[in-house]
mmCIF file of C-alpha atoms in Angstrom:
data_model
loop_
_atom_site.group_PDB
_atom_site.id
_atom_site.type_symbol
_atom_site.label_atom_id
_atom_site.label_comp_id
_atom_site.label_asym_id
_atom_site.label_seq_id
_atom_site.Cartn_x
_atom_site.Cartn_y
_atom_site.Cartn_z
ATOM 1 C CA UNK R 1263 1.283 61.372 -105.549
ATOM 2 C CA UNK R 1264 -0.705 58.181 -104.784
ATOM 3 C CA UNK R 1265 2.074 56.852 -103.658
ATOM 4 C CA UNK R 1266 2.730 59.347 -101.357
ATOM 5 C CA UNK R 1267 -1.039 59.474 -99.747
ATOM 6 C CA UNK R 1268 0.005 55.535 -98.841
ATOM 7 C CA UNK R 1269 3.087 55.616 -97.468
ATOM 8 C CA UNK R 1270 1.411 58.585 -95.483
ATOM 9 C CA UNK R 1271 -1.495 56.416 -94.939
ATOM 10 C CA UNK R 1272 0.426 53.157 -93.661
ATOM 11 C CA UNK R 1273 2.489 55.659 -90.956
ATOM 12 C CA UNK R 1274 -0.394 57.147 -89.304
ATOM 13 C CA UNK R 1275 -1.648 53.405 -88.985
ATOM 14 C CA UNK R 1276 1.434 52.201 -87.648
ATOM 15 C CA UNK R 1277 1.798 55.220 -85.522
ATOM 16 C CA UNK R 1278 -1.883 54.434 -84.205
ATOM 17 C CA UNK R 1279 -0.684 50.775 -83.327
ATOM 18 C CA UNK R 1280 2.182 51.500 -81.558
ATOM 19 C CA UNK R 1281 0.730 53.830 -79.148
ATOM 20 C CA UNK R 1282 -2.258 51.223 -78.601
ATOM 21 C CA UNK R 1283 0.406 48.959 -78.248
ATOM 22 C CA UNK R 1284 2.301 50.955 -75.916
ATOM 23 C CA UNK R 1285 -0.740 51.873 -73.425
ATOM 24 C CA UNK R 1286 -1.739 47.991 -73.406
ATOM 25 C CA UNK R 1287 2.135 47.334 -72.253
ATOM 26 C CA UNK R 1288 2.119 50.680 -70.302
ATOM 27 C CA UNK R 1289 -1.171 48.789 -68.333
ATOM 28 C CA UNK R 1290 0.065 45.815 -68.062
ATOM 29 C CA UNK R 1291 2.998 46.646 -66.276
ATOM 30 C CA UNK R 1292 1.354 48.316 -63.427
ATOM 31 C CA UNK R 1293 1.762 46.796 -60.134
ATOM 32 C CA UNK R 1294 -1.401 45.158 -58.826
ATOM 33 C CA UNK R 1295 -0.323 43.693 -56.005
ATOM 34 C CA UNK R 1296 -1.823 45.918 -53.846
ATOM 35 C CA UNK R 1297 -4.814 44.177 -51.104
ATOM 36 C CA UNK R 1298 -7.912 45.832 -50.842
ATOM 37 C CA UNK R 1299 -10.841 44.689 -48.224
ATOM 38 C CA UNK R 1300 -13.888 43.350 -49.536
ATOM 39 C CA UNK R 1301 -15.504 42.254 -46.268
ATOM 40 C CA UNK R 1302 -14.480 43.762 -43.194
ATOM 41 C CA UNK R 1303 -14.245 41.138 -39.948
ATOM 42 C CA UNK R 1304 -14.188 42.432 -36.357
ATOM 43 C CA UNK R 1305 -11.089 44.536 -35.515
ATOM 44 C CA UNK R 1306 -10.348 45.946 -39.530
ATOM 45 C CA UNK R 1307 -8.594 48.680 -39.230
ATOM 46 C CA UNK R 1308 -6.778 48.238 -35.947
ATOM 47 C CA UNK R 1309 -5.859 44.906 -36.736
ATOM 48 C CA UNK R 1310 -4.024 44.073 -40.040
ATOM 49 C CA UNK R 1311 -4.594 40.222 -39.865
ATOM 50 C CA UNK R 1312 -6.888 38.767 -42.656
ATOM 51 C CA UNK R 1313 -7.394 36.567 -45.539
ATOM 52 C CA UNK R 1314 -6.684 36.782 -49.418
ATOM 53 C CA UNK R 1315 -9.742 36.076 -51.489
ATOM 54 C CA UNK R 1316 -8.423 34.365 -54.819
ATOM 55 C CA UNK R 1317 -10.614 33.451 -57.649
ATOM 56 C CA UNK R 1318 -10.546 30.834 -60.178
ATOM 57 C CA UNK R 1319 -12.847 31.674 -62.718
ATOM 58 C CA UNK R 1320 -13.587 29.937 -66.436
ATOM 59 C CA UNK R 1321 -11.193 27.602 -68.072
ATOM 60 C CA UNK R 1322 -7.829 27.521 -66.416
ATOM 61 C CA UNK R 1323 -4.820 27.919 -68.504
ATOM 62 C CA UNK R 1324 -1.307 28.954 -68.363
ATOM 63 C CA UNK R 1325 -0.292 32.752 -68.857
ATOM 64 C CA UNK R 1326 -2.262 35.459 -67.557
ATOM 65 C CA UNK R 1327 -6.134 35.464 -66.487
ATOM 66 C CA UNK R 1328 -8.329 36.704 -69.288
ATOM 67 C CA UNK R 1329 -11.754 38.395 -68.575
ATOM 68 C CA UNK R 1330 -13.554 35.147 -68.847
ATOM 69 C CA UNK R 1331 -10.440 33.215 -67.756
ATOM 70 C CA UNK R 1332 -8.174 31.842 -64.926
ATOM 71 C CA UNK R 1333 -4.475 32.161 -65.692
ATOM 72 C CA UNK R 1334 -2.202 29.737 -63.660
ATOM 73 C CA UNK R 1335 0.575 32.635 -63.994
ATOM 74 C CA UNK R 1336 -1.747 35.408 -62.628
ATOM 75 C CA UNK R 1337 -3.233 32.921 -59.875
ATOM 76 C CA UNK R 1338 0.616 31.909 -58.884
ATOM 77 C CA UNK R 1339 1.155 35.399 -58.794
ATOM 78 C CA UNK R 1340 -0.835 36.592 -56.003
ATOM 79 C CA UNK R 1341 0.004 33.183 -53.938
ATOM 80 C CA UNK R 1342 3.244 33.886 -54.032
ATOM 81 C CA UNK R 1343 2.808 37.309 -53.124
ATOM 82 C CA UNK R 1344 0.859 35.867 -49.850
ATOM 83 C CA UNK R 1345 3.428 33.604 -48.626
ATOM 84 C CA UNK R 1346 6.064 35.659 -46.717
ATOM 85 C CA UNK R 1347 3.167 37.927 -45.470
ATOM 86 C CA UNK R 1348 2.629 37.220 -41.443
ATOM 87 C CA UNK R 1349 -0.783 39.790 -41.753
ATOM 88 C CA UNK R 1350 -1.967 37.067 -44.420
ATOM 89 C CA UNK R 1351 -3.046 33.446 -41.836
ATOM 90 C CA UNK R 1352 -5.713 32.389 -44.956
ATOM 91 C CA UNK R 1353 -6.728 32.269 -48.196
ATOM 92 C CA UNK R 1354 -10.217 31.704 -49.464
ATOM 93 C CA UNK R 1355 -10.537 30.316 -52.995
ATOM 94 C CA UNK R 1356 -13.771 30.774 -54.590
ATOM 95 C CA UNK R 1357 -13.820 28.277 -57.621
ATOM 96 C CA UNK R 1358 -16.389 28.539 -60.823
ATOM 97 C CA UNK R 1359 -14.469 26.733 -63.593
ATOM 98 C CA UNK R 1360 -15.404 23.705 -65.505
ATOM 99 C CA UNK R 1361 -11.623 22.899 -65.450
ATOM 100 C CA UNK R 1362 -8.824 23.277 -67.890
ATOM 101 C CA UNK R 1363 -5.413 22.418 -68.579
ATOM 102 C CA UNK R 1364 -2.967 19.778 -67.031
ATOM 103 C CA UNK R 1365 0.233 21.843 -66.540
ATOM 104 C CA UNK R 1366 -1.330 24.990 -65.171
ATOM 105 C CA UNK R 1367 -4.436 22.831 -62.874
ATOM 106 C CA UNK R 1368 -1.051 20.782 -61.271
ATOM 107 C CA UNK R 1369 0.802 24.124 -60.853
ATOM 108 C CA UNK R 1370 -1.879 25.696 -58.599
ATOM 109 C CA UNK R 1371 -2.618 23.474 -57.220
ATOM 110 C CA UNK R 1372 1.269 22.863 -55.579
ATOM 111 C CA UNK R 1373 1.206 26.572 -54.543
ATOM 112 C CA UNK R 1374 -2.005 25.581 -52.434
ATOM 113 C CA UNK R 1375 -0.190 22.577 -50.760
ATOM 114 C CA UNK R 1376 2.907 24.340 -50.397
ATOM 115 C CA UNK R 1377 1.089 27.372 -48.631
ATOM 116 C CA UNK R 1378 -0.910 24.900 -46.665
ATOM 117 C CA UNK R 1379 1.823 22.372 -45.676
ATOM 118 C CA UNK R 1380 5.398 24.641 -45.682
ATOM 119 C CA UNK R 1381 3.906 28.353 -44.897
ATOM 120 C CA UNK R 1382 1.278 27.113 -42.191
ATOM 121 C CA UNK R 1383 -1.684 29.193 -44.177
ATOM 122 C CA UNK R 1384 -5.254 28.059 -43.915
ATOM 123 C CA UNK R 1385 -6.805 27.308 -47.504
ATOM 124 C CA UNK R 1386 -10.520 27.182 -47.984
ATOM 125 C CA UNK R 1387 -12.529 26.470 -51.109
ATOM 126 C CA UNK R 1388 -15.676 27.850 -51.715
ATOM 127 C CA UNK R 1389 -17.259 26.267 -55.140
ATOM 128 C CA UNK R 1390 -19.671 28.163 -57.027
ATOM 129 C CA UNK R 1391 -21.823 26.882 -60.225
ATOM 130 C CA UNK R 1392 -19.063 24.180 -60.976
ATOM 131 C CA UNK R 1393 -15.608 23.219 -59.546
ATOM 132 C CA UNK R 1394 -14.940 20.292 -61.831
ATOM 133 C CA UNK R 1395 -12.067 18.482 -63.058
ATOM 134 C CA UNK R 1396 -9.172 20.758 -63.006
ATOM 135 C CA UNK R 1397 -11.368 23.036 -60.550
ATOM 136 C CA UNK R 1398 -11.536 20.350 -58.301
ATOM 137 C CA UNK R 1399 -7.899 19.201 -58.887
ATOM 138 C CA UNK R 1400 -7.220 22.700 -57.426
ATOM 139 C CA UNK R 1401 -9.883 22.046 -54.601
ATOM 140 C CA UNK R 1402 -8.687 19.336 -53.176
ATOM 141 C CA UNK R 1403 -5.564 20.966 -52.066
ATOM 142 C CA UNK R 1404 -7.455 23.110 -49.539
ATOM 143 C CA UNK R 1405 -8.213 22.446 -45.806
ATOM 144 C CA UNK R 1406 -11.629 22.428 -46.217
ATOM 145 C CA UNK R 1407 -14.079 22.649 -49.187
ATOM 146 C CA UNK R 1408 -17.565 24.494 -49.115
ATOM 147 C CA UNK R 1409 -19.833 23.540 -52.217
ATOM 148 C CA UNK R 1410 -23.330 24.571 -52.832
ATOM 149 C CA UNK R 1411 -26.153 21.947 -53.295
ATOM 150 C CA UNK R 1412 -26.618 22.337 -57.271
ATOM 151 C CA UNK R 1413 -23.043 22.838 -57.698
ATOM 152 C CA UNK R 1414 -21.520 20.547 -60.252
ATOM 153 C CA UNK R 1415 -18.441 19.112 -59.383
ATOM 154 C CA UNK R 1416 -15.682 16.303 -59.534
ATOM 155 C CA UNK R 1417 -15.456 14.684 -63.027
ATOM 156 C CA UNK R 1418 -11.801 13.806 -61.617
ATOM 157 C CA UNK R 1419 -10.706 12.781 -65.035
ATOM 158 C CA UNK R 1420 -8.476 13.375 -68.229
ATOM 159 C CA UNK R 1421 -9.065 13.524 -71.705
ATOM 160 C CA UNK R 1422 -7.464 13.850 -75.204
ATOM 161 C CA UNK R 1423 -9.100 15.457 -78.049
ATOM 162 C CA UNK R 1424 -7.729 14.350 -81.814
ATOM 163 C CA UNK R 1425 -10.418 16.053 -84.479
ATOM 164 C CA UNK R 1426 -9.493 14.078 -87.854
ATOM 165 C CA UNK R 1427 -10.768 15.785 -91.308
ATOM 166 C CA UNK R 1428 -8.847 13.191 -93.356
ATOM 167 C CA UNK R 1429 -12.244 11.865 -94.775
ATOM 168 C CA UNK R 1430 -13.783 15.740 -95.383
ATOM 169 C CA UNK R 1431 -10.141 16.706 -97.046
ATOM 170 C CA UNK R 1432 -10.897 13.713 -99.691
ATOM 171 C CA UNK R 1433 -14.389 13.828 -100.553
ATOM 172 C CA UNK R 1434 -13.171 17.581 -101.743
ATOM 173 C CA UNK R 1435 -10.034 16.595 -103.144
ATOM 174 C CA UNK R 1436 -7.675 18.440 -100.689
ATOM 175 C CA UNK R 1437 -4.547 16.873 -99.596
ATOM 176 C CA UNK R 1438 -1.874 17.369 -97.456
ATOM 177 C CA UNK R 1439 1.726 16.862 -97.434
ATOM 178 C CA UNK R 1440 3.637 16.705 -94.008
ATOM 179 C CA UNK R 1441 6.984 17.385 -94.014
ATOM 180 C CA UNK R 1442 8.697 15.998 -90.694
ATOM 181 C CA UNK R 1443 12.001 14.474 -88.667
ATOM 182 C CA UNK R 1444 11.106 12.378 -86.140
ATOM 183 C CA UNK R 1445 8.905 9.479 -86.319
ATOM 184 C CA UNK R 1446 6.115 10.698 -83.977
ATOM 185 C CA UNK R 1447 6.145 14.150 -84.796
ATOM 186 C CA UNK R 1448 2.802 14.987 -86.388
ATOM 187 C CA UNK R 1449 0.703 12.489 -84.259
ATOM 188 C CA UNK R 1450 -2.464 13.720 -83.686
ATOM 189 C CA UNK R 1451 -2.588 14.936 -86.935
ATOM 190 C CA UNK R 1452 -5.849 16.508 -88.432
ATOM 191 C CA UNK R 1453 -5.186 14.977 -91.379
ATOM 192 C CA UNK R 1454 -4.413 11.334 -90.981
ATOM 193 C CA UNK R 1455 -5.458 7.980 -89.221
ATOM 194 C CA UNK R 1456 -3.521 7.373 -85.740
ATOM 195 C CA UNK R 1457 -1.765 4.057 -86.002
ATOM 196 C CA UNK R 1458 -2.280 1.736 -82.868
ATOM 197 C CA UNK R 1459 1.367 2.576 -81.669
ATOM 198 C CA UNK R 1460 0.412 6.148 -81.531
ATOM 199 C CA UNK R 1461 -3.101 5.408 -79.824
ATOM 200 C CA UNK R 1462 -1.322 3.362 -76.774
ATOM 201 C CA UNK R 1463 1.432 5.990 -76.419
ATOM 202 C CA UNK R 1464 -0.851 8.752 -76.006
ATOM 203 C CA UNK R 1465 -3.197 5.963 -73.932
ATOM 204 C CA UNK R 1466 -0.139 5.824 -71.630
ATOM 205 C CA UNK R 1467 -0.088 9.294 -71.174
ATOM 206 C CA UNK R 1468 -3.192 9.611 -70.379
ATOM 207 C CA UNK R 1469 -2.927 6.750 -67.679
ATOM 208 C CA UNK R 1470 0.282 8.643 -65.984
ATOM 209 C CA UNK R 1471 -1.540 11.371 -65.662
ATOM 210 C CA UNK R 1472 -5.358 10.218 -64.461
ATOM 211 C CA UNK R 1473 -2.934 8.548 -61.687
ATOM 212 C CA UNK R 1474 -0.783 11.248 -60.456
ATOM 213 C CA UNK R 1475 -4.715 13.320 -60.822
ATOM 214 C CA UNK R 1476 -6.038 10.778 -58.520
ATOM 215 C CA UNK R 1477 -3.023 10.436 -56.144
ATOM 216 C CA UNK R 1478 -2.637 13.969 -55.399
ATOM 217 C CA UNK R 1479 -6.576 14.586 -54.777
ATOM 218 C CA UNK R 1480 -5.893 11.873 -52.081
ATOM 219 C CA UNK R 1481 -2.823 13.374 -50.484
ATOM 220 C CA UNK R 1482 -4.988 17.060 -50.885
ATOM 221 C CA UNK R 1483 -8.315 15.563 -49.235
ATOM 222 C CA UNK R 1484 -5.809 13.186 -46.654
ATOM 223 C CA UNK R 1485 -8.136 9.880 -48.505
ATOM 224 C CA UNK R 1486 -6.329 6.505 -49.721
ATOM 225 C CA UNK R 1487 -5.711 6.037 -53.587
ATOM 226 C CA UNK R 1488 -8.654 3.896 -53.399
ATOM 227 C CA UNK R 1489 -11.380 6.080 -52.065
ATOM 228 C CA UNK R 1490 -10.665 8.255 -54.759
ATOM 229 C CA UNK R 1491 -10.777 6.033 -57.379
ATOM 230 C CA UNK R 1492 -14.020 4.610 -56.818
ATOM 231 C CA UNK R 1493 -15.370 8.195 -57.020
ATOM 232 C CA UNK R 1494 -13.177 9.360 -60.247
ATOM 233 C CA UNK R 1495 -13.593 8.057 -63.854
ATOM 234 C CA UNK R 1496 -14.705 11.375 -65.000
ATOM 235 C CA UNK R 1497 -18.061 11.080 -62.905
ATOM 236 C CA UNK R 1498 -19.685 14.259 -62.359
ATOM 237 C CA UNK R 1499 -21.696 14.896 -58.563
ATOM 238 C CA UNK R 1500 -23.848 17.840 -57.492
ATOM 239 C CA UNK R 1501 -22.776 19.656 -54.391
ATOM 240 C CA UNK R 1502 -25.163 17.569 -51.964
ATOM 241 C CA UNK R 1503 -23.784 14.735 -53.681
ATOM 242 C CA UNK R 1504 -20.134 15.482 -53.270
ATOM 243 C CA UNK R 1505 -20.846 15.885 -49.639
ATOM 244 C CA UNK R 1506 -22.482 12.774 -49.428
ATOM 245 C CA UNK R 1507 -19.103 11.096 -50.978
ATOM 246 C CA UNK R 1508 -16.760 12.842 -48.674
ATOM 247 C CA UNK R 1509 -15.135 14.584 -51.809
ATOM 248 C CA UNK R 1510 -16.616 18.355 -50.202
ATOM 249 C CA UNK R 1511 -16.550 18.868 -46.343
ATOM 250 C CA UNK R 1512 -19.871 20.991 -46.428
ATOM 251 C CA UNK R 1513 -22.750 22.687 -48.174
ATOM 252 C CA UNK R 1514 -22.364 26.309 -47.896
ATOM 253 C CA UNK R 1515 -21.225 30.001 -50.057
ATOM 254 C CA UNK R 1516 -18.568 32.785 -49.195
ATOM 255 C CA UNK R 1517 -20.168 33.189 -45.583
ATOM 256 C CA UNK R 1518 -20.292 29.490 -44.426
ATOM 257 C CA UNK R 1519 -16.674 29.435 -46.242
ATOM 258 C CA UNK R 1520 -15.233 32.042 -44.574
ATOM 259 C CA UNK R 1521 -16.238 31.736 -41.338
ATOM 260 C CA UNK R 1522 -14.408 28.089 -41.176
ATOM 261 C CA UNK R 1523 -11.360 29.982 -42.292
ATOM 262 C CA UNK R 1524 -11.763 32.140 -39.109
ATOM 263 C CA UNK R 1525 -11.921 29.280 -36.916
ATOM 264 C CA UNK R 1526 -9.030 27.648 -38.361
ATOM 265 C CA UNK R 1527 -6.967 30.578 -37.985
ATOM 266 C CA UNK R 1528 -8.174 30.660 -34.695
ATOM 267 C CA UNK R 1529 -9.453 34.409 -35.390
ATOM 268 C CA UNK R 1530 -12.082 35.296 -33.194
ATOM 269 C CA UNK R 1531 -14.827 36.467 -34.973
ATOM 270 C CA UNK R 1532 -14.423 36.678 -38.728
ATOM 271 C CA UNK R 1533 -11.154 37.258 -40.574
ATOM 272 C CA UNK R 1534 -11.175 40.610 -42.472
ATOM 273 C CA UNK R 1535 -11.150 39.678 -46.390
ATOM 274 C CA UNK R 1536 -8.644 40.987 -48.958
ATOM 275 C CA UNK R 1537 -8.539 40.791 -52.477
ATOM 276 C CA UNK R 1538 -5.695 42.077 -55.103
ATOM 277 C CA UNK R 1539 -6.921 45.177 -56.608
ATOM 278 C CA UNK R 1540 -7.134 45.517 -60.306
ATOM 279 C CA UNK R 1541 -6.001 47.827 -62.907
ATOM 280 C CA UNK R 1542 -9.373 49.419 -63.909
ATOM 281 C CA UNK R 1543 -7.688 49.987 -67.328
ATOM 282 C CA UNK R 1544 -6.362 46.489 -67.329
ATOM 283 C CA UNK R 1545 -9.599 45.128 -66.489
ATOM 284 C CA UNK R 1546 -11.307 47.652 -69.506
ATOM 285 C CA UNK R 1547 -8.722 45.771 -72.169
ATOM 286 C CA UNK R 1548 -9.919 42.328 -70.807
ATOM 287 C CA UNK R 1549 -13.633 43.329 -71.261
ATOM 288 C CA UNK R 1550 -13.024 44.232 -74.633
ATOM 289 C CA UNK R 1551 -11.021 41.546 -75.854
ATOM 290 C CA UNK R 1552 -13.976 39.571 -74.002
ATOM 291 C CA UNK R 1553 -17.042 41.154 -76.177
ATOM 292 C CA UNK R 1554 -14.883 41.968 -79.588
ATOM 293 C CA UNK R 1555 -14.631 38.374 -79.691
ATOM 294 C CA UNK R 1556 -10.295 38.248 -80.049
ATOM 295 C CA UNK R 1557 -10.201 41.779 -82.089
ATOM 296 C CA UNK R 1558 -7.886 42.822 -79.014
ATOM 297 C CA UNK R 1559 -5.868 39.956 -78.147
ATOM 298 C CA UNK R 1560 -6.869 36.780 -80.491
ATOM 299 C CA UNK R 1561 -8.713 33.815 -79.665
ATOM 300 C CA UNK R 1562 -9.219 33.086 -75.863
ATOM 301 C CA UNK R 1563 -6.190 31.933 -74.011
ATOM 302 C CA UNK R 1564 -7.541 28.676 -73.936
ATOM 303 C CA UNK R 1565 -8.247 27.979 -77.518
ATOM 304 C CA UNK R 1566 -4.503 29.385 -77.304
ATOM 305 C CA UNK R 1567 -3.233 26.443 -74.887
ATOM 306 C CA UNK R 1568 -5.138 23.683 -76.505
ATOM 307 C CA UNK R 1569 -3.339 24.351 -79.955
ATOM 308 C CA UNK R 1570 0.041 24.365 -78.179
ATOM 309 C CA UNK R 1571 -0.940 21.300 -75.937
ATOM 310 C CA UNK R 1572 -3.454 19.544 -77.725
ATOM 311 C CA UNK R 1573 -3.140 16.334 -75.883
ATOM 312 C CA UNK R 1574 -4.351 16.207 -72.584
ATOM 313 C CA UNK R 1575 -6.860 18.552 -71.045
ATOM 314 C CA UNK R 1576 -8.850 18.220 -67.088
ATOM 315 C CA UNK R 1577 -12.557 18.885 -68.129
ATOM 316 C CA UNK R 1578 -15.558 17.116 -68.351
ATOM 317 C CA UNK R 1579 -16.114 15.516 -71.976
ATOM 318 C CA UNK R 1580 -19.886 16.406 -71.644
ATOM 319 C CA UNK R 1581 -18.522 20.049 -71.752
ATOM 320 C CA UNK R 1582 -15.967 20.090 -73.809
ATOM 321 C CA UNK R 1583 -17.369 21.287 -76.857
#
């Protein structure tokens, strides 16, 4: 009889998982490519010409945008779905992120140049609270970049983070045995001192990297290699000060930002604004997996990337943890 009552017990849970399971999917495969207008310019309505409003907001990661989060495969997304679209002349970027990962900062940030340089589309960046590191890595592949005075930006930079809890392990008599084929395969281990071969090969990475960072903000801003460097090295600049350094082109919010956009399209007046509409359901599940802390999906995506790529990450150390 007991028996019974669980194996009934364990269906009806499994039952209750697989149609939460199957509405999440269900939600997540609904098209949201559709534009909607959130700021109407002069002729809206008669005149299907505008500007996609894309925004980068929280850590930046691969996979899809969290509530909290910016997804380089959601942001790719809706760039790509911009490019073939004659109605679409610009695209204004509004940027909040303290930065994030390599891969997915460098991937954006080639759509941007290859919609700015190959598809002829006008890119503007409007930063909010902060656009550093990987947010300005993205930034600096617009036309023109709008920052507000206190914004907090730059930090053009890379990092790698190696926790070691080889000395808490022994003081409570825990050890651990690594089992591996390949002579570098567990560096950066937790539990274990890095040996000086393993410090300058990930040293090296790190190097490749902070150069290609720096070389492609310069080809993004049109600056030499060495303008940039003298204003990288992870240093962190307020809006006014940004301006002041030629890394932004002015101090200003979605108005100032959007209005350049106009005249670079050559629009007269101001371009009517677009943005992808989104799944209210889809947006619901994000909110919860937001305030349940992971009950819904896990940790945050980002915790996510950093365990699969725990190597090299574009944020400012100060913020890092």
């Amino acid at each position: 009889m007991d028996r019974n009552r669980i194996a009934l017990a364990v269906t009806f849970v499994v039952t209750i998982l697989s149609l939460f399971v199957g509405l999440i999917n269900l939600v997540s495969n609904v098209s949201s490519s559709k534009l909607t207008k959130v700021d109407a310019g002069s002729g809206f309505g008669t005149d299907r010409l505008g500007a996609a409003l894309i925004k980068i907001e929280g850590e930046i990661h691969s996979g899809h945008s969290s509530y909290d989060s910016a997804g380089a495969q959601t942001i790719l997304e809706q760039l790509r779905s911009i490019e073939d679209d004659s109605n679409i002349v610009g695209v204004l970027v509004e940027i909040n992120s303290p930065g994030g990962s390599v891969g997915a900062s460098q991937e954006i940030y080639k759509e941007l140049m290859y919609l700015r340089k190959d598809k002829n589309k006008k890119i503007v960046v409007s930063m909010k609270d902060i656009a550093a590191s990987g947010g300005y890595y993205i930034a600096s592949a617009a036309d023109k970049i709008f920052a507000l005075g206190g914004t907090l930006t730059g930090s053009i930079g890379v990092i790698a983070i190696a926790p070691n809890i080889k000395g808490l392990l022994e003081r409570y008599g825990v050890k651990v045995r690594t089992f591996k084929e390949g002579k570098y395969k567990d560096s950066l281990s937790l539990f274990r001192d890095s040996t000086p071969e393993e410090d300058a090969m990930i040293q090296k990475m790190l190097s490749d990297t902070y150069e290609e960072f720096i070389e492609d903000v310069a080809k993004g801003r049109n600056q030499t290699v060495k303008f940039v460097e003298a204003l990288a090295e992870g240093r962190i600049y307020s809006g006014q000060d940004a301006f002041r350094n030629k890394l932004v082109d002015d101090i200003g919010g979605r108005r100032e930002a959007l209005a350049e956009l106009s005249k670079l399209c050559n629009y007269d007046g101001t371009l009517p604004l677009f943005e992808e509409e989104v799944n209210p359901w889809e947006r619901f599940f994000q909110l919860m997996q937001a305030k349940s802390g992971g009950f819904f999906g896990g940790e945050k995506a980002f915790l996510q990337e950093l365990k699969r790529s725990p190597v090299l990450v574009l944020y400012p150390h100060s913020m890092a943890w």
